[in-house]
Short mmCIF file of C-alpha atoms in Angstrom, two decimals:
data_model
loop_
_atom_site.label_atom_id
_atom_site.label_comp_id
_atom_site.label_asym_id
_atom_site.label_seq_id
_atom_site.Cartn_x
_atom_site.Cartn_y
_atom_site.Cartn_z
CA MET A 1053 -10.45 15.92 66.36
CA ARG A 1054 -12.80 16.53 63.42
CA VAL A 1055 -10.94 15.47 60.27
CA ILE A 1056 -11.38 15.44 56.51
CA PHE A 1057 -9.29 12.74 54.84
CA ALA A 1058 -8.21 12.92 51.19
CA GLY A 1059 -6.49 9.94 49.58
CA THR A 1060 -6.90 7.16 47.07
CA PRO A 1061 -4.60 4.07 47.06
CA GLU A 1062 -3.69 1.47 49.68
CA PHE A 1063 -0.89 3.69 51.06
CA ALA A 1064 -3.56 6.21 52.06
CA ALA A 1065 -6.09 3.61 53.18
CA GLN A 1066 -3.77 2.44 55.96
CA ALA A 1067 -3.51 5.99 57.27
CA LEU A 1068 -7.29 6.43 57.20
CA SER A 1069 -7.77 3.21 59.17
CA ALA A 1070 -5.21 4.33 61.76
CA ILE A 1071 -6.87 7.75 62.17
CA VAL A 1072 -10.26 6.13 62.74
CA ALA A 1073 -8.78 3.61 65.18
CA ALA A 1074 -7.18 6.46 67.13
CA GLY A 1075 -10.65 7.84 67.85
CA HIS A 1076 -10.71 10.87 65.57
CA GLU A 1077 -13.96 11.89 63.92
CA VAL A 1078 -13.47 11.54 60.17
CA ALA A 1079 -16.41 13.56 58.91
CA LEU A 1080 -15.72 13.31 55.17
CA VAL A 1081 -13.45 11.32 52.87
CA LEU A 1082 -12.32 12.68 49.52
CA THR A 1083 -11.07 10.16 46.98
CA GLN A 1084 -10.67 9.78 43.22
CA PRO A 1085 -13.70 8.70 41.17
CA ASP A 1086 -14.15 4.96 40.70
CA ARG A 1087 -11.96 3.62 37.88
CA PRO A 1088 -12.48 0.74 35.43
CA ALA A 1089 -10.33 -2.27 36.28
CA GLY A 1090 -10.10 -6.01 35.67
CA ARG A 1091 -10.95 -8.01 32.60
CA GLY A 1092 -14.48 -6.68 32.45
CA MET A 1093 -13.28 -3.10 33.04
CA SER A 1094 -16.08 -2.57 35.55
CA LEU A 1095 -15.84 0.40 37.91
CA HIS A 1096 -13.90 -0.28 41.11
CA PRO A 1097 -13.78 1.92 44.22
CA SER A 1098 -10.42 3.08 45.52
CA ALA A 1099 -8.85 1.43 48.56
CA VAL A 1100 -9.66 4.55 50.58
CA LYS A 1101 -13.31 4.50 49.52
CA GLN A 1102 -13.60 0.86 50.58
CA VAL A 1103 -12.29 1.68 54.06
CA ALA A 1104 -14.57 4.73 54.33
CA LEU A 1105 -17.69 2.79 53.36
CA ALA A 1106 -16.82 0.01 55.81
CA GLN A 1107 -16.57 2.64 58.55
CA GLY A 1108 -19.79 4.40 57.54
CA ILE A 1109 -17.98 7.61 56.54
CA GLU A 1110 -19.43 9.90 53.86
CA VAL A 1111 -17.43 9.80 50.60
CA PHE A 1112 -17.05 12.69 48.17
CA GLN A 1113 -15.46 12.06 44.74
CA PRO A 1114 -15.17 15.37 42.88
CA LEU A 1115 -13.36 15.65 39.56
CA THR A 1116 -11.78 18.89 40.80
CA LEU A 1117 -11.60 20.97 43.97
CA LYS A 1118 -11.29 24.21 42.02
CA ASP A 1119 -15.02 24.89 41.61
CA ALA A 1120 -17.12 26.71 44.19
CA GLU A 1121 -19.56 23.83 44.73
CA ALA A 1122 -16.82 21.38 45.72
CA GLN A 1123 -15.18 23.95 47.98
CA ALA A 1124 -18.51 24.68 49.68
CA LYS A 1125 -18.98 20.97 50.35
CA VAL A 1126 -15.57 20.78 52.04
CA ALA A 1127 -16.12 24.02 53.99
CA ALA A 1128 -19.49 22.83 55.32
CA VAL A 1129 -17.80 19.99 57.20
CA GLY A 1130 -16.13 22.42 59.60
CA ALA A 1131 -13.07 20.19 59.96
CA GLU A 1132 -10.19 21.21 62.21
CA VAL A 1133 -7.65 19.59 59.89
CA MET A 1134 -7.46 17.84 56.51
CA VAL A 1135 -5.11 14.88 56.09
CA VAL A 1136 -3.91 14.23 52.54
CA ALA A 1137 -2.12 11.08 51.32
CA ALA A 1138 -1.61 10.22 47.64
CA TYR A 1139 -4.92 11.87 46.76
CA GLY A 1140 -4.25 12.72 43.12
CA LEU A 1141 -5.96 16.12 42.90
CA ILE A 1142 -4.46 19.57 43.39
CA LEU A 1143 -5.74 21.40 46.46
CA PRO A 1144 -6.24 25.10 45.64
CA GLN A 1145 -5.30 27.72 48.22
CA ALA A 1146 -8.96 28.22 49.12
CA VAL A 1147 -9.14 24.59 50.28
CA LEU A 1148 -5.73 24.66 51.99
CA ASP A 1149 -6.92 27.59 54.10
CA LEU A 1150 -10.22 26.06 55.26
CA PRO A 1151 -9.28 23.92 58.30
CA ARG A 1152 -7.99 25.58 61.49
CA PHE A 1153 -4.81 23.47 61.41
CA GLY A 1154 -4.57 23.52 57.63
CA CYS A 1155 -3.85 20.47 55.47
CA LEU A 1156 -1.26 17.86 56.46
CA ASN A 1157 0.34 15.66 53.81
CA ILE A 1158 1.82 12.20 54.42
CA HIS A 1159 4.79 12.07 52.05
CA ALA A 1160 6.89 8.93 51.48
CA SER A 1161 10.36 10.50 51.39
CA LEU A 1162 12.78 12.49 53.51
CA LEU A 1163 11.97 15.95 52.21
CA PRO A 1164 13.32 17.95 50.45
CA ARG A 1165 14.63 14.81 48.70
CA TRP A 1166 12.13 13.30 46.27
CA ARG A 1167 9.35 15.79 46.13
CA GLY A 1168 6.69 14.67 43.68
CA ALA A 1169 4.77 11.65 42.44
CA ALA A 1170 7.10 8.63 42.68
CA PRO A 1171 9.42 8.96 45.69
CA ILE A 1172 9.64 5.24 46.44
CA GLN A 1173 10.75 4.20 42.95
CA ARG A 1174 13.13 7.14 42.58
CA ALA A 1175 14.85 6.42 45.89
CA LEU A 1176 15.49 2.82 44.82
CA LEU A 1177 16.69 3.78 41.34
CA ALA A 1178 19.12 6.30 42.80
CA GLY A 1179 20.58 3.81 45.27
CA ASP A 1180 19.56 5.80 48.37
CA SER A 1181 20.66 4.21 51.63
CA GLU A 1182 17.61 5.39 53.57
CA THR A 1183 14.07 6.64 53.13
CA GLY A 1184 11.22 7.57 55.41
CA VAL A 1185 8.04 9.57 55.89
CA CYS A 1186 7.44 13.28 56.45
CA ILE A 1187 4.26 14.87 57.77
CA MET A 1188 4.24 18.18 55.93
CA GLN A 1189 2.12 21.29 56.29
CA MET A 1190 0.78 21.76 52.78
CA GLU A 1191 1.18 24.96 50.79
CA ALA A 1192 0.70 25.88 47.14
CA GLY A 1193 4.13 24.58 45.97
CA LEU A 1194 4.81 20.93 45.11
CA ASP A 1195 5.78 19.31 48.45
CA THR A 1196 7.51 22.51 49.54
CA GLY A 1197 5.77 23.03 52.88
CA PRO A 1198 7.40 22.89 56.32
CA VAL A 1199 7.82 19.50 57.98
CA LEU A 1200 6.09 18.76 61.30
CA LEU A 1201 7.34 15.20 61.89
CA ARG A 1202 9.73 12.85 60.12
CA GLU A 1203 10.92 9.28 60.57
CA ALA A 1204 13.78 7.63 58.65
CA PHE A 1205 14.82 4.01 58.20
CA PRO A 1206 17.39 2.18 56.03
CA ILE A 1207 16.59 0.71 52.63
CA ALA A 1208 17.47 -3.00 52.77
CA GLY A 1209 19.45 -4.65 49.99
CA GLY A 1210 16.47 -6.74 48.92
CA ASP A 1211 13.80 -4.06 49.15
CA THR A 1212 11.48 -3.60 46.19
CA THR A 1213 8.94 -0.86 45.62
CA ALA A 1214 6.34 -3.29 46.98
CA THR A 1215 8.18 -3.98 50.26
CA LEU A 1216 9.16 -0.33 50.74
CA HIS A 1217 5.57 0.74 50.06
CA ASP A 1218 4.33 -1.47 52.88
CA LYS A 1219 6.98 -0.22 55.33
CA LEU A 1220 6.31 3.41 54.41
CA ALA A 1221 2.54 3.00 54.60
CA ALA A 1222 2.81 1.59 58.12
CA CYS A 1223 5.23 4.35 59.10
CA GLY A 1224 2.97 7.04 57.63
CA ALA A 1225 -0.10 5.70 59.44
CA LYS A 1226 1.74 5.79 62.76
CA LEU A 1227 3.26 9.22 62.16
CA ILE A 1228 0.01 10.95 61.18
CA VAL A 1229 -1.68 9.68 64.34
CA ASP A 1230 1.24 11.11 66.34
CA ALA A 1231 0.92 14.40 64.47
CA LEU A 1232 -2.81 14.74 65.09
CA ALA A 1233 -2.30 14.03 68.78
CA GLY A 1234 0.31 16.79 69.05
CA LEU A 1235 -1.24 19.66 67.07
CA PRO A 1236 -0.20 22.40 66.89
CA LEU A 1237 3.37 21.26 66.22
CA PRO A 1238 6.50 23.30 65.48
CA ALA A 1239 7.26 23.37 61.76
CA GLU A 1240 10.72 22.96 60.23
CA VAL A 1241 11.18 24.87 56.99
CA GLN A 1242 12.69 22.66 54.28
CA PRO A 1243 16.29 23.57 53.38
CA GLY A 1244 17.03 24.92 49.93
CA GLU A 1245 19.82 22.39 49.43
CA GLY A 1246 19.24 18.76 48.49
CA VAL A 1247 16.00 19.25 46.58
CA THR A 1248 15.24 16.46 44.08
CA TYR A 1249 12.06 15.66 42.14
CA ALA A 1250 10.46 12.24 41.89
CA HIS A 1251 8.89 12.50 38.47
CA LYS A 1252 6.02 10.16 37.60
CA ILE A 1253 7.11 6.71 36.44
CA GLU A 1254 6.64 6.11 32.72
CA LYS A 1255 6.23 2.56 31.40
CA ALA A 1256 9.02 3.14 28.87
CA GLU A 1257 11.48 3.50 31.75
CA ALA A 1258 11.07 -0.17 32.61
CA ALA A 1259 13.11 -1.30 29.57
CA ILE A 1260 16.45 -2.74 30.66
CA ASP A 1261 19.67 -1.26 29.30
CA TRP A 1262 22.14 -4.15 29.57
CA THR A 1263 25.13 -1.83 29.13
CA ARG A 1264 24.55 -0.51 32.65
CA SER A 1265 26.20 -2.12 35.65
CA ALA A 1266 24.73 -5.11 37.46
CA ALA A 1267 24.32 -2.98 40.60
CA GLU A 1268 22.26 -0.42 38.68
CA LEU A 1269 20.12 -3.10 37.02
CA ASP A 1270 19.52 -4.80 40.36
CA ARG A 1271 18.06 -1.51 41.63
CA HIS A 1272 16.15 -1.10 38.35
CA ILE A 1273 14.45 -4.48 38.74
CA ARG A 1274 13.57 -3.80 42.38
CA ALA A 1275 12.27 -0.29 41.63
CA PHE A 1276 9.85 -1.52 38.96
CA ASN A 1277 8.48 -4.36 41.11
CA PRO A 1278 5.46 -4.56 41.18
CA PHE A 1279 4.77 -1.95 38.46
CA PRO A 1280 5.36 -1.97 35.57
CA GLY A 1281 8.00 -4.75 35.83
CA ALA A 1282 11.52 -4.48 34.40
CA GLN A 1283 11.36 -5.56 30.77
CA ALA A 1284 13.76 -7.16 28.31
CA GLN A 1285 13.28 -8.62 24.85
CA PHE A 1286 14.12 -12.19 23.88
CA ALA A 1287 13.38 -13.74 20.49
CA GLY A 1288 11.02 -10.88 19.69
CA GLN A 1289 8.96 -11.26 22.85
CA THR A 1290 8.82 -9.28 26.09
CA VAL A 1291 10.16 -10.96 29.21
CA LYS A 1292 9.79 -9.35 32.63
CA LEU A 1293 12.49 -9.85 35.25
CA TRP A 1294 11.22 -9.84 38.81
CA ALA A 1295 14.13 -10.96 40.98
CA ALA A 1296 17.89 -10.87 40.50
CA ARG A 1297 21.15 -10.24 42.32
CA PRO A 1298 24.51 -8.90 41.14
CA VAL A 1299 27.25 -11.50 40.69
CA ALA A 1300 30.71 -11.67 39.19
CA GLY A 1301 30.79 -12.25 35.44
CA GLN A 1302 31.88 -10.78 32.16
CA GLY A 1303 30.57 -10.98 28.62
CA GLU A 1304 28.58 -9.25 25.93
CA PRO A 1305 25.88 -7.18 27.71
CA GLY A 1306 22.54 -8.97 27.63
CA CYS A 1307 23.99 -12.40 26.78
CA VAL A 1308 23.46 -15.48 28.94
CA LEU A 1309 26.64 -16.70 30.66
CA THR A 1310 25.36 -19.69 32.62
CA VAL A 1311 22.08 -21.47 33.28
CA ASP A 1312 21.13 -23.72 36.19
CA ARG A 1313 18.02 -24.60 38.17
CA HIS A 1314 18.45 -21.59 40.46
CA SER A 1315 19.28 -18.73 38.10
CA VAL A 1316 20.10 -17.46 34.63
CA VAL A 1317 23.27 -15.38 34.76
CA ILE A 1318 23.23 -12.52 32.24
CA ALA A 1319 26.19 -10.26 31.46
CA CYS A 1320 25.87 -6.52 32.09
CA GLY A 1321 28.05 -3.55 31.22
CA GLU A 1322 29.84 -4.24 34.49
CA GLY A 1323 29.40 -7.57 36.28
CA ALA A 1324 26.41 -9.84 35.75
CA LEU A 1325 22.91 -10.49 37.07
CA ALA A 1326 21.73 -13.84 38.41
CA VAL A 1327 18.04 -13.72 37.50
CA SER A 1328 15.82 -16.00 39.56
CA GLU A 1329 12.25 -15.03 38.62
CA LEU A 1330 10.91 -14.27 35.13
CA GLN A 1331 7.63 -13.82 33.29
CA LYS A 1332 6.87 -14.19 29.61
CA ALA A 1333 4.18 -11.98 28.03
CA GLY A 1334 0.76 -13.41 28.89
CA GLY A 1335 2.25 -15.83 31.40
CA LYS A 1336 2.74 -15.97 35.15
CA ARG A 1337 5.69 -14.94 37.27
CA LEU A 1338 7.79 -18.08 37.62
CA PRO A 1339 10.91 -19.16 39.48
CA VAL A 1340 13.67 -19.82 36.98
CA GLN A 1341 13.40 -23.62 37.08
CA GLN A 1342 9.72 -23.53 36.07
CA PHE A 1343 10.33 -20.79 33.50
CA LEU A 1344 13.09 -22.81 31.81
CA ALA A 1345 10.81 -25.85 31.54
CA GLY A 1346 8.68 -23.99 29.02
CA HIS A 1347 11.20 -21.48 27.68
CA PRO A 1348 14.67 -23.04 27.41
CA LEU A 1349 17.69 -20.74 27.60
CA GLN A 1350 21.33 -21.61 27.11
CA PRO A 1351 24.70 -19.82 27.28
CA GLY A 1352 25.13 -17.53 24.30
CA ASP A 1353 21.45 -16.60 24.03
CA CYS A 1354 21.06 -12.82 24.20
CA PHE A 1355 18.44 -10.46 25.57
CA SER A 1356 17.93 -6.90 24.40
CA GLY A 1357 16.40 -4.05 26.33
CA ARG A 1358 13.89 -2.76 23.82
CA ASP A 1359 11.75 -3.86 20.90
#
């Protein structure tokens, strides 16, 4: 099948690789313009662009798909279908209507739950018991289109955004290959009940509120791993918490209850957190024993959630 692929990050790159491996003709790849990154802030290609170049596929990086020139470029390909995964640009109706089978989106949630930009983080923050991938027929609304295929799996107690991302990316790559092989597929209209929106993650959300329960803060830490990292303040400096588990304990929220070589136990609004991996501003992520060697903590010391 002749395909246009539109995507940008690693989540999308895995799908592109799977589509190519399945023998489909990817005639054009759309991806975001190269962005500055690293200490030198030199321009870096997206993960999708790197895969496309390695496969010898033409890459197109428009700033918008709303102008006639960009739309003509897409139309000239004569693709039967466009696959979209975390692309980052709005597809106007004129583009949605171009391919014979329309545009298919790989979405990392069980629609209609968590439409929008950050479904993985929002599912973790909310304490969802399961997640999954939907292959959706795109329309003008935000993730409102009918679903062609879906696959669900449980969220494990230790899952972070990083681990869920990898599971969902693999699931999405498999599911889009199945979808392309089966086109045209029957479409299931999304129900009106159960709609939630996964709003974009803001860095300010990463600040820890110690008055919340240990169970909530456990999810908070896992949801913001790897970005932007759950943050607390200690002695006027930012400390990121990367790994923790809820434990029994009681005390003033944010204050250290016990310290040993395995964890620092910090009181929460309900219960306590045994924190096992921390990072001071400008430092590396460290297991608690190594962190304590350079940054001693003792019972009675207190963290706050914000500057």
